[in-house]
Short mmCIF file of C-alpha atoms and ligand atoms in Angstrom, two decimals:
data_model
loop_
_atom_site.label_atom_id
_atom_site.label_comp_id
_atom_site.label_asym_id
_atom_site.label_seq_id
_atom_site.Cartn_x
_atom_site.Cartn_y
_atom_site.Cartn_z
CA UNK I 84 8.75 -9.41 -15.15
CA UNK I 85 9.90 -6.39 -13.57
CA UNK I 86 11.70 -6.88 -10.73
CA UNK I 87 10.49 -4.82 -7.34
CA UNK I 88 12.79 -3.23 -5.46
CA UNK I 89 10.24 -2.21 -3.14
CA UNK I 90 9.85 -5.60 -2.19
CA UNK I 91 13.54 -6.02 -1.17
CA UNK I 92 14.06 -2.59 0.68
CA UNK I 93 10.52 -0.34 0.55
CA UNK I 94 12.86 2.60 1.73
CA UNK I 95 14.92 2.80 -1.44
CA UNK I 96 14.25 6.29 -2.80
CA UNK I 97 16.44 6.03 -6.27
CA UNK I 98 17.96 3.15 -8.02
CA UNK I 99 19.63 2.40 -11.26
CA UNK I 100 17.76 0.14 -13.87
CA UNK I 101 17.92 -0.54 -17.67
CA UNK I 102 14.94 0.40 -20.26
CA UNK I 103 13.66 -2.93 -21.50
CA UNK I 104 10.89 -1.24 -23.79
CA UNK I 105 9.57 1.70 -24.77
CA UNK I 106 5.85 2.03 -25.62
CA UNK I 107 4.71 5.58 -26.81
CA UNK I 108 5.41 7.13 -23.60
CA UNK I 109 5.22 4.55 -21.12
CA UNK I 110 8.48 2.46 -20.27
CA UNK I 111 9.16 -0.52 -18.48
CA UNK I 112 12.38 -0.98 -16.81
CA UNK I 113 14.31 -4.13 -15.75
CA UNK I 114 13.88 -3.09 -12.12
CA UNK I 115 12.53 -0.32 -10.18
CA UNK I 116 11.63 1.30 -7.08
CA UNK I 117 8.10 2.42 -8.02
CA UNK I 118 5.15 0.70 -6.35
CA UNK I 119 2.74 1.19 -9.25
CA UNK I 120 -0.85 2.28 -8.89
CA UNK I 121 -3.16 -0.90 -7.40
CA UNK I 122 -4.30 -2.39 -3.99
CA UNK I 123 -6.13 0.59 -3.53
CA UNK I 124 -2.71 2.55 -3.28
CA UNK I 125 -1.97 5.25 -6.15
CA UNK I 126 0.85 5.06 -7.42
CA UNK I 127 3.99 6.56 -7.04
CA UNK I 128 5.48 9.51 -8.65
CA UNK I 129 8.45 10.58 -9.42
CA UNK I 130 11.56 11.07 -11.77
CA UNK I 131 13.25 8.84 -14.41
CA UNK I 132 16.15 10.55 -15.72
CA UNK I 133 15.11 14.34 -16.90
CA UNK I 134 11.70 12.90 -17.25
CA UNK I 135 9.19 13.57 -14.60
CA UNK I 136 6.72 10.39 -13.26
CA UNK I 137 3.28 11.46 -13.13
CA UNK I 138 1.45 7.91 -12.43
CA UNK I 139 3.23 4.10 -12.90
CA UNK I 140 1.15 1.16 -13.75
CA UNK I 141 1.19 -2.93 -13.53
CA UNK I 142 -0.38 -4.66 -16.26
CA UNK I 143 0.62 -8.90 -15.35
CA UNK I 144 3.92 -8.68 -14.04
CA UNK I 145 5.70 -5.57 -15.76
CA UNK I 146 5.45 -2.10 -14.30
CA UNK I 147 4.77 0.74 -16.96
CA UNK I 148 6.39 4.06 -16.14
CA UNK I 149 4.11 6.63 -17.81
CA UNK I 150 7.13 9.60 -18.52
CA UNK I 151 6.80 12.92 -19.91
CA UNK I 152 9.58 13.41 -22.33
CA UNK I 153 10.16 9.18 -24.13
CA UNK I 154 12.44 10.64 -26.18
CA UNK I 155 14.80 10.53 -23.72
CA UNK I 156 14.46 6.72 -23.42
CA UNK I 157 15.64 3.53 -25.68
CA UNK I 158 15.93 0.29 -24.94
CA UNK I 159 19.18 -0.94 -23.44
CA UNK I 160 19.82 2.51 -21.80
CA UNK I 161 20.62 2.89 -18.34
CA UNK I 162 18.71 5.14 -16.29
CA UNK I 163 18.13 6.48 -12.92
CA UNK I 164 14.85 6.85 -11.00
CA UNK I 165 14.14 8.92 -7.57
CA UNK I 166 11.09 8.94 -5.85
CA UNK I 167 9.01 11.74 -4.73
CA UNK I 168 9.88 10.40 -1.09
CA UNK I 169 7.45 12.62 1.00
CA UNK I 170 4.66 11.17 -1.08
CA UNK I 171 5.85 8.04 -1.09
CA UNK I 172 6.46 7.82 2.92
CA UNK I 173 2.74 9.24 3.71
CA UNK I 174 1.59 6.40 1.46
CA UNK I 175 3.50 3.56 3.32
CA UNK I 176 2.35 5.27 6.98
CA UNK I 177 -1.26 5.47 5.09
CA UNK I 178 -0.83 1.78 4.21
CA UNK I 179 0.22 0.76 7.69
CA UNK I 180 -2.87 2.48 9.42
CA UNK I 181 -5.43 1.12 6.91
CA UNK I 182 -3.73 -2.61 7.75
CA UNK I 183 -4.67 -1.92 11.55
CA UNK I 184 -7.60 -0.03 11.27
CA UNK I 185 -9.11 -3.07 9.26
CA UNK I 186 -7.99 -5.61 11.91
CA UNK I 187 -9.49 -3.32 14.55
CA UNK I 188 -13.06 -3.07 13.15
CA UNK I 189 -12.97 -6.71 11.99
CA UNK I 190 -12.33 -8.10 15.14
CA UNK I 191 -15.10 -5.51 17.09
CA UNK I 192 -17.58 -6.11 14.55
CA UNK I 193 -16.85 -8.97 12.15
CA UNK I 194 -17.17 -6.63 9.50
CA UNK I 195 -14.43 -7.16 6.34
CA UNK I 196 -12.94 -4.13 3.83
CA UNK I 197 -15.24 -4.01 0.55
CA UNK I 198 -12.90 -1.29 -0.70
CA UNK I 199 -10.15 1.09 0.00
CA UNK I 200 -8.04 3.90 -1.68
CA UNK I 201 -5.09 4.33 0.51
CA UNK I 202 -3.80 8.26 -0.79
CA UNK I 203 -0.72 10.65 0.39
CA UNK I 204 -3.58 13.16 2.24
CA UNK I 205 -6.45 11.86 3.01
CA UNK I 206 -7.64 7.72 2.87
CA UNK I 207 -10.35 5.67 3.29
CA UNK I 208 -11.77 2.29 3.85
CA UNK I 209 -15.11 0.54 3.10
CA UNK I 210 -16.44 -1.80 5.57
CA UNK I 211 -19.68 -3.92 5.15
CA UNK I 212 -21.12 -2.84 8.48
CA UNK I 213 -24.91 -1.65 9.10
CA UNK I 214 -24.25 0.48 12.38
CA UNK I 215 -21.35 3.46 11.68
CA UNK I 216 -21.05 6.63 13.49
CA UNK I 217 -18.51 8.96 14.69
CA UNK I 218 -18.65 7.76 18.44
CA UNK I 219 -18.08 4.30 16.62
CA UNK I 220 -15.24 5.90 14.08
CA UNK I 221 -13.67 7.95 17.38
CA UNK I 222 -13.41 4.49 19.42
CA UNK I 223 -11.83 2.12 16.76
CA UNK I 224 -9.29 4.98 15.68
CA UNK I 225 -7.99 5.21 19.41
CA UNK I 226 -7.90 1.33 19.20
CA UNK I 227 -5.87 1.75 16.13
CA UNK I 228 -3.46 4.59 18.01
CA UNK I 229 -2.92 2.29 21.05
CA UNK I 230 -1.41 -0.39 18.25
CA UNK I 231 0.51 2.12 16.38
CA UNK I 232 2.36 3.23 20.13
CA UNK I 233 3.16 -0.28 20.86
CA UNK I 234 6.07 0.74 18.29
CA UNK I 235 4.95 -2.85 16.49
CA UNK I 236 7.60 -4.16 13.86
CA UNK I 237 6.37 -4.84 10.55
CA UNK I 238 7.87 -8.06 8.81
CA UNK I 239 7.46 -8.76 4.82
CA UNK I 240 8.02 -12.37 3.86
CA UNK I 241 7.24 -14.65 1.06
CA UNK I 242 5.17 -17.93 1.65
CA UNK I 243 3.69 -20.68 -0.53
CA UNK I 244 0.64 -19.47 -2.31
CA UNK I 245 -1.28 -22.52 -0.94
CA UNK I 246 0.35 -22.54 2.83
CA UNK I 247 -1.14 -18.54 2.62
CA UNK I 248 -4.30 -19.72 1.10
CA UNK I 249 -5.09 -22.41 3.85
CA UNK I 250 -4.86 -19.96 6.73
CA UNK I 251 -7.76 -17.40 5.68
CA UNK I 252 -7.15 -14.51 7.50
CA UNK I 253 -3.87 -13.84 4.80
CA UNK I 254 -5.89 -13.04 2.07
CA UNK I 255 -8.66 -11.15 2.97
CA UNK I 256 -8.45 -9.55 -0.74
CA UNK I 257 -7.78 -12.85 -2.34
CA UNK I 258 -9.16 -11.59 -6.10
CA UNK I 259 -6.10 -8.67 -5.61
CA UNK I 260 -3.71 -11.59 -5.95
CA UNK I 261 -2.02 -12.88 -9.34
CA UNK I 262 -3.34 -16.28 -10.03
CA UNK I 263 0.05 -17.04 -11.61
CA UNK I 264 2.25 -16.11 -8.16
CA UNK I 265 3.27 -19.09 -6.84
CA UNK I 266 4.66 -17.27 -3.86
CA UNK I 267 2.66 -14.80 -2.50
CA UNK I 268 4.01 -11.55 0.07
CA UNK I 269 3.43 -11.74 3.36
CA UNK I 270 2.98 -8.62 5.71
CA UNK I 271 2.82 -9.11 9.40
CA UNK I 272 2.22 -5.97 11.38
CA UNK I 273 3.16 -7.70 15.37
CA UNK I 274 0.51 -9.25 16.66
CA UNK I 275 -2.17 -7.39 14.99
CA UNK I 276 -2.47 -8.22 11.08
CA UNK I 277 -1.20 -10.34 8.49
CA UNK I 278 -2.03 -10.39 5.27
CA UNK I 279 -1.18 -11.12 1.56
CA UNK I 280 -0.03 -7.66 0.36
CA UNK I 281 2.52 -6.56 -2.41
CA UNK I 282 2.07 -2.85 -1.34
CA UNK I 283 4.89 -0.47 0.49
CA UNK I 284 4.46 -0.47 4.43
CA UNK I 285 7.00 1.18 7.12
CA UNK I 286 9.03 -0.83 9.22
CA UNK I 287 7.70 0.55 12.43
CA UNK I 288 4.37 1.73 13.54
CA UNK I 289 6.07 4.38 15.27
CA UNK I 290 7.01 5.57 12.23
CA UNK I 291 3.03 6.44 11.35
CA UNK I 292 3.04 9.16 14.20
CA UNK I 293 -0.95 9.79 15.01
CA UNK I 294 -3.98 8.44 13.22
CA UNK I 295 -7.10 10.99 12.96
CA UNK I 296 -10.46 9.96 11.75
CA UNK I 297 -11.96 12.51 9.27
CA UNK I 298 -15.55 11.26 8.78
CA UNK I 299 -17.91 8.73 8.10
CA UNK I 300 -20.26 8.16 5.17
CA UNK I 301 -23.19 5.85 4.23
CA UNK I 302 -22.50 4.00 0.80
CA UNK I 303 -25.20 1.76 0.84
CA UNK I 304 -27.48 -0.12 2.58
CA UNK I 305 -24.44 -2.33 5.09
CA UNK I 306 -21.63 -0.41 3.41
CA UNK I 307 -19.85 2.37 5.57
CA UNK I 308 -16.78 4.82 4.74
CA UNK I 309 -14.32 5.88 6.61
CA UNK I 310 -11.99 8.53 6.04
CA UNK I 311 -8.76 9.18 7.66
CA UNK I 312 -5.11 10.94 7.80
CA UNK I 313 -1.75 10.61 10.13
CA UNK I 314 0.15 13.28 11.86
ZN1 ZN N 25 -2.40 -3.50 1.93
#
């Protein structure tokens, strides 16, 4: 299992870590500071030594760094890894918003997330609602703003996979979660949402600036888009 340094401190922007394997020209490390592509967040990028980062993977519990030059890379060598941290830092503020924009529109209208893809420019989130327009989008994003200037902390803790389980609003995307994690991540954004969630986050809503809705589209019969972006 790799071990996720993002989980410990999800503002570490380079680290140190040992090649374990080496698989054509994806490598998995003993640690790193990569969130990997999943949980509707893509993945980090970045570089490993010389080698640049395009895209890093999970497959079970070991993280795949897809490099461009494997050469470089044998098992047993050290190596150092650096984030593209502007990316990386619109992703976590992305991340943040998409936590309270869900909580917003669940608890006006019930609805729950069918789907999400949480990017550096532009994101979005599925909700199974019937009724979806921009007055609608335009209300629940100032809703979301008025959370993000209550400068909320956000708190990441682990908890008993079965203590998380019994209180459903955790896991609202329970089939995203290992079966074989017997402790599952917590993320508690204040008062507003917590949830099962092994992705990056800030520490501070105050740290997302301004949320701006983009648009609104119908997939599907009760299954409406939004798309969004921070300032
Ligand atoms: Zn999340």
């Amino acid at each position: 299992m790799t071990r996720r340094l993002f989980w410990d401190d999800m503002y570490a922007r380079e680290f140190d870590a040992r090649v374990v394997t080496v698989e054509g020209n994806r490598i998995v490390l003993d640690q790193t500071a990569f969130n990997p592509r999943g949980g509707g967040l893509v993945s980090d990028t970045g570089t490993i030594g010389t080698s640049r980062v395009p895209e890093v993977v999970k497959e079970g519990e070991d993280i795949f760094h897809v490099v461009e030059a494997p050469a470089e890379f044998g098992p047993g060598k050290t190596v150092h890894g650096v984030l593209d941290w502007d990316r990386r830092f619109r992703i976590m503020r992305m991340h943040t918003s998409a936590h309270i924009l869900s909580s917003v529109v669940n608890r006006e209208t019930g609805a729950l997330i069918t789907g999400n893809q949480i990017s550096p420019d532009e994101s979005r989130v599925d909700f199974n609602l019937e009724n979806f327009d921009r007055d609608k989008m335009s209300y629940y994003i100032d809703r979301v703003n008025e959370a993000v200037q209550r400068e909320l902390e956000v708190k990441t803790y682990f908890m008993k996979r079965e203590e998380a389980l019994a209180n459903p609003g955790f896991v609202k995307l329970a089939n995203a979660m290992p079966p074989s994690l017997d402790m599952l991540r917590i993320v508690e954004i204040g008062d507003v949402d917590t949830q099962a969630d092994g992705g990056v986050h800030v520490r501070n809503t105050r740290e997302i600036g301004k949320v701006v809705g983009l648009k609104t589209e119908n997939k599907g019969k009760s299954n409406r888009r939004l798309y969004f972006t921070v300032q």
